[in-house]
XYZ file of C-alpha atoms in Angstrom:
307
model
C 0.000 -0.064 -0.003
C 1.010 3.597 -0.497
C 0.808 5.288 2.721
C 2.194 8.582 1.569
C -0.350 11.362 2.413
C -2.234 12.728 -0.938
C -0.288 10.170 -3.041
C -1.933 8.664 -6.004
C -3.565 5.267 -5.139
C -5.385 2.472 -6.620
C -7.945 2.443 -3.850
C -10.401 4.240 -6.590
C -10.728 0.965 -8.774
C -11.242 -1.306 -5.664
C -13.871 1.094 -4.293
C -15.502 0.902 -7.504
C -15.644 -2.748 -7.578
C -17.225 -3.095 -4.006
C -20.690 -4.250 -4.358
C -23.316 -4.671 -1.873
C -25.950 -7.237 -2.002
C -29.570 -5.884 -2.445
C -33.002 -7.411 -2.665
C -33.624 -8.089 -6.317
C -36.654 -6.234 -8.023
C -36.264 -7.659 -11.527
C -33.937 -10.712 -11.758
C -32.493 -13.184 -9.637
C -29.860 -11.261 -7.961
C -29.076 -7.702 -7.423
C -26.021 -5.560 -6.158
C -25.619 -1.862 -5.606
C -22.349 -0.062 -6.105
C -21.199 3.833 -6.211
C -19.631 5.544 -9.167
C -16.281 7.152 -8.426
C -15.349 10.905 -8.619
C -14.526 12.514 -11.996
C -14.468 16.201 -13.351
C -16.908 15.587 -16.009
C -20.599 16.011 -15.903
C -21.322 12.171 -15.596
C -19.856 9.067 -14.252
C -16.828 7.293 -15.983
C -18.068 4.459 -18.228
C -15.488 1.879 -16.933
C -17.344 2.105 -13.645
C -20.193 0.293 -15.118
C -18.198 -2.204 -16.990
C -16.291 -3.068 -14.245
C -19.216 -3.150 -11.643
C -21.416 -5.366 -13.902
C -18.416 -7.743 -14.427
C -18.237 -7.871 -10.751
C -21.727 -8.690 -10.328
C -21.959 -11.157 -12.961
C -18.927 -12.991 -11.503
C -20.409 -13.144 -8.072
C -23.271 -15.174 -9.653
C -21.241 -18.022 -11.164
C -19.083 -20.839 -9.616
C -16.303 -22.894 -11.104
C -16.169 -21.057 -14.557
C -14.304 -17.801 -15.515
C -15.597 -14.791 -17.411
C -14.335 -14.760 -20.928
C -16.511 -12.141 -22.653
C -18.989 -9.281 -22.045
C -20.696 -7.146 -24.272
C -22.255 -3.928 -23.226
C -24.371 -0.782 -24.063
C -24.282 2.484 -22.230
C -28.077 3.498 -22.396
C -28.136 6.825 -20.295
C -25.762 9.128 -18.545
C -25.055 8.112 -14.833
C -24.827 10.371 -11.712
C -21.303 10.710 -10.290
C -20.931 9.523 -6.529
C -24.413 7.942 -6.448
C -25.602 4.170 -6.384
C -26.214 2.126 -9.307
C -28.386 -1.033 -9.005
C -27.330 -4.049 -10.991
C -29.636 -6.751 -11.486
C -28.208 -10.124 -12.581
C -30.396 -12.551 -14.888
C -29.081 -16.269 -14.702
C -29.714 -16.922 -18.284
C -27.933 -20.183 -18.718
C -25.804 -22.588 -16.446
C -24.502 -25.395 -18.607
C -21.483 -27.718 -17.986
C -18.938 -25.862 -19.947
C -20.571 -22.248 -20.371
C -22.815 -19.994 -18.430
C -24.430 -16.785 -19.469
C -25.638 -13.759 -17.386
C -27.629 -10.677 -18.356
C -26.717 -7.756 -16.236
C -28.819 -4.502 -16.119
C -27.758 -1.166 -14.390
C -30.558 1.144 -13.077
C -30.300 4.643 -11.523
C -33.260 7.038 -10.718
C -35.746 4.439 -11.815
C -34.468 3.848 -15.335
C -32.015 1.384 -17.081
C -28.669 3.155 -17.695
C -26.495 0.255 -18.713
C -26.912 -3.460 -19.950
C -24.505 -6.233 -20.896
C -24.201 -9.916 -21.557
C -21.512 -11.803 -19.923
C -20.270 -15.023 -20.869
C -18.160 -17.782 -18.538
C -16.441 -20.932 -19.667
C -14.754 -23.727 -17.565
C -12.002 -23.936 -20.070
C -10.472 -27.018 -21.837
C -6.900 -27.799 -20.810
C -4.980 -29.301 -23.737
C -6.480 -27.250 -26.505
C -4.614 -25.403 -29.293
C -3.058 -22.100 -28.175
C -2.217 -18.820 -30.185
C -1.573 -15.465 -28.902
C -1.048 -12.239 -30.950
C 2.356 -10.967 -30.607
C 2.643 -7.403 -29.006
C 3.904 -4.378 -31.107
C 7.562 -3.994 -31.397
C 9.806 -1.037 -30.779
C 7.647 0.285 -27.828
C 9.980 2.258 -25.329
C 10.052 0.924 -21.771
C 7.743 2.697 -19.198
C 10.421 3.909 -17.250
C 11.717 6.126 -20.006
C 8.330 7.673 -20.495
C 6.877 10.777 -18.777
C 3.980 9.907 -16.477
C 0.578 12.048 -16.984
C 1.523 14.081 -13.808
C 4.911 14.979 -15.061
C 3.646 15.759 -18.440
C 0.583 17.839 -17.221
C 2.894 19.724 -14.811
C 4.894 21.113 -17.847
C 7.557 18.767 -18.197
C 6.662 17.494 -21.758
C 4.658 20.389 -23.057
C 3.986 24.140 -23.239
C 0.582 23.666 -24.855
C -2.371 25.854 -24.094
C -4.559 24.384 -21.255
C -7.713 24.563 -23.433
C -10.641 23.312 -21.110
C -8.314 21.629 -18.593
C -8.981 22.676 -15.148
C -6.808 22.129 -11.908
C -9.370 19.653 -10.877
C -9.097 17.885 -14.258
C -5.290 18.112 -14.255
C -5.455 16.578 -10.772
C -7.677 13.630 -12.150
C -5.669 12.958 -14.972
C -2.401 12.854 -13.314
C -3.409 10.835 -10.412
C -7.175 10.285 -9.872
C -7.529 7.108 -12.171
C -5.847 4.560 -9.861
C -3.525 3.752 -12.746
C -0.209 5.280 -13.927
C -0.578 5.846 -17.413
C 2.460 6.391 -20.042
C 1.502 7.169 -23.818
C 3.606 6.104 -26.782
C 3.577 8.779 -28.650
C 2.841 11.489 -26.232
C -0.598 11.810 -24.697
C -3.618 13.812 -26.156
C -4.568 15.643 -23.109
C -3.932 19.098 -24.341
C -2.904 18.690 -27.895
C -1.845 15.779 -30.099
C 1.714 15.076 -29.336
C 3.374 13.148 -31.931
C 1.932 12.116 -35.643
C -1.678 11.763 -36.148
C -1.649 8.387 -36.814
C -4.665 5.612 -35.921
C -2.362 3.694 -33.370
C -0.905 4.430 -30.080
C 0.035 2.383 -26.953
C -0.057 2.979 -23.247
C 1.855 1.399 -20.292
C -0.380 1.203 -17.558
C 0.007 -0.018 -13.832
C -1.706 0.427 -10.630
C -0.237 3.201 -8.584
C -0.048 0.739 -5.682
C -0.980 -2.770 -4.804
C -4.622 -3.679 -5.557
C -6.577 -4.150 -2.272
C -8.830 -7.108 -1.788
C -12.406 -6.828 -2.737
C -15.146 -8.519 -0.747
C -16.969 -11.216 -2.887
C -14.278 -11.575 -5.558
C -11.071 -13.747 -5.590
C -7.758 -11.804 -6.612
C -8.037 -13.454 -9.927
C -11.619 -11.945 -10.429
C -10.729 -8.431 -8.952
C -7.656 -8.284 -11.665
C -9.967 -9.234 -14.514
C -12.610 -6.595 -13.340
C -9.640 -4.038 -12.886
C -8.711 -4.667 -16.655
C -12.314 -3.944 -17.549
C -12.213 -0.786 -15.363
C -9.081 0.945 -16.775
C -9.862 -0.009 -20.472
C -12.229 2.538 -21.053
C -10.155 5.535 -19.864
C -8.076 5.740 -23.386
C -9.866 3.482 -25.801
C -11.062 6.336 -28.021
C -7.729 8.131 -28.066
C -6.531 6.505 -31.233
C -9.503 8.048 -32.727
C -8.898 11.502 -31.401
C -5.349 11.178 -32.538
C -5.965 10.477 -36.008
C -8.651 13.271 -36.152
C -6.136 15.717 -34.674
C -8.546 16.291 -31.487
C -7.388 16.282 -27.947
C -9.506 16.052 -24.608
C -9.016 19.915 -23.601
C -10.228 21.146 -26.991
C -12.951 23.569 -26.236
C -16.323 22.194 -27.269
C -15.286 18.377 -27.636
C -18.027 16.024 -26.484
C -17.350 12.267 -26.136
C -19.359 9.371 -24.608
C -19.212 5.736 -24.580
C -21.854 4.061 -26.703
C -21.176 0.332 -26.800
C -18.264 -1.971 -25.614
C -16.996 -5.475 -26.003
C -14.249 -7.497 -24.034
C -12.670 -10.604 -24.395
C -10.529 -11.954 -21.480
C -8.212 -14.658 -23.333
C -5.981 -15.880 -20.323
C -5.318 -14.875 -16.713
C -2.753 -12.553 -15.528
C -2.045 -10.416 -12.473
C -2.593 -6.707 -12.559
C 0.069 -5.587 -10.387
C 3.037 -4.515 -12.836
C 3.162 -2.683 -15.970
C 0.623 -3.864 -18.788
C 0.992 -2.626 -22.341
C -2.340 -1.508 -24.017
C -1.902 -1.338 -27.772
C -4.876 0.587 -29.327
C -5.973 1.116 -33.131
C -8.570 3.251 -34.627
C -10.806 1.444 -36.975
C -13.316 4.000 -38.221
C -14.691 7.383 -37.605
C -17.937 8.502 -39.317
C -21.193 10.354 -38.467
C -20.048 11.576 -35.004
C -18.939 8.012 -34.001
C -15.472 6.468 -33.593
C -14.408 2.783 -33.255
C -11.262 1.618 -31.845
C -9.703 -1.656 -30.582
C -7.262 -2.339 -27.774
C -5.115 -5.301 -26.656
C -3.466 -5.926 -23.322
C -0.208 -7.498 -22.825
C 1.977 -8.205 -20.053
C 5.456 -6.836 -19.752
C 6.772 -10.055 -21.227
C 4.487 -10.009 -24.130
C 1.561 -12.442 -22.785
C -1.783 -11.262 -24.508
C -4.359 -11.181 -21.839
C -7.529 -9.415 -23.137
C -9.000 -7.584 -26.203
C -11.228 -4.526 -26.138
C -13.365 -3.166 -29.057
C -15.211 0.136 -28.234
C -17.667 2.660 -30.252
C -18.158 6.112 -28.767
C -19.734 9.456 -29.615
C -16.937 11.908 -30.843
C -18.467 15.414 -31.358
C -15.904 18.104 -32.024
C -16.762 21.826 -31.769
C -18.776 22.784 -34.811
């Protein structure tokens, strides 16, 4: 644990993953969870993905989550409870399926289907290799050092002291961009690819109701949404702090290929696929520091630059 006062901490993600059992109103099981602070008008989408993953995992025994497919239906209030109702759609010998719906203020705000598998030992194995030539995280500036002026003299745009603090250390994970970040301006070329090194600021805490392996899987689901639209922003020449820029998560899919601890540096390789009609689609792949492919992400989001 990091006991230094005001030091960045990973406690935010484990707080997001902490669910409280609740009486079900629609399906077989229900939990409540609280969205975490952020400096935007509505809650961070990764809260819902990770909380729904945690709720689904708490409803299944002897199987591992291998995929989930989500839609973000309505904006969600920050620092408020979301009620996750779990429908037990199928429990087979090899696979199980759950539907999870999130409710807030009496309306559905999020929905996903999650699938679980026992796994088949001895089956054929293939893993996509990581991108080559990515600098080590130790030689790259952290978000905090970049935003404090170490790496840029770009105008602040819409960045406030609160959003700077959030980008620097308020998201549970240290994030280091290749090429540079797109917080204030597009650092580097306007290409449809980027990579990030991500690592929890300190060791992830235990989460009631989840094993460490389940917590780590949910933590991947949590962190993936922060930057997955950035390769689309990069190729379009847009930065998060551009005045008038509006973004929102629309739908999300994630596949978990193999287990791996989330306690060290992970490489998150991302690519823009398409941008049209105010929407952008991007893919991402998580690799361990030694090149093991853990998970794949696809997300579409609203991208509305200033008119």
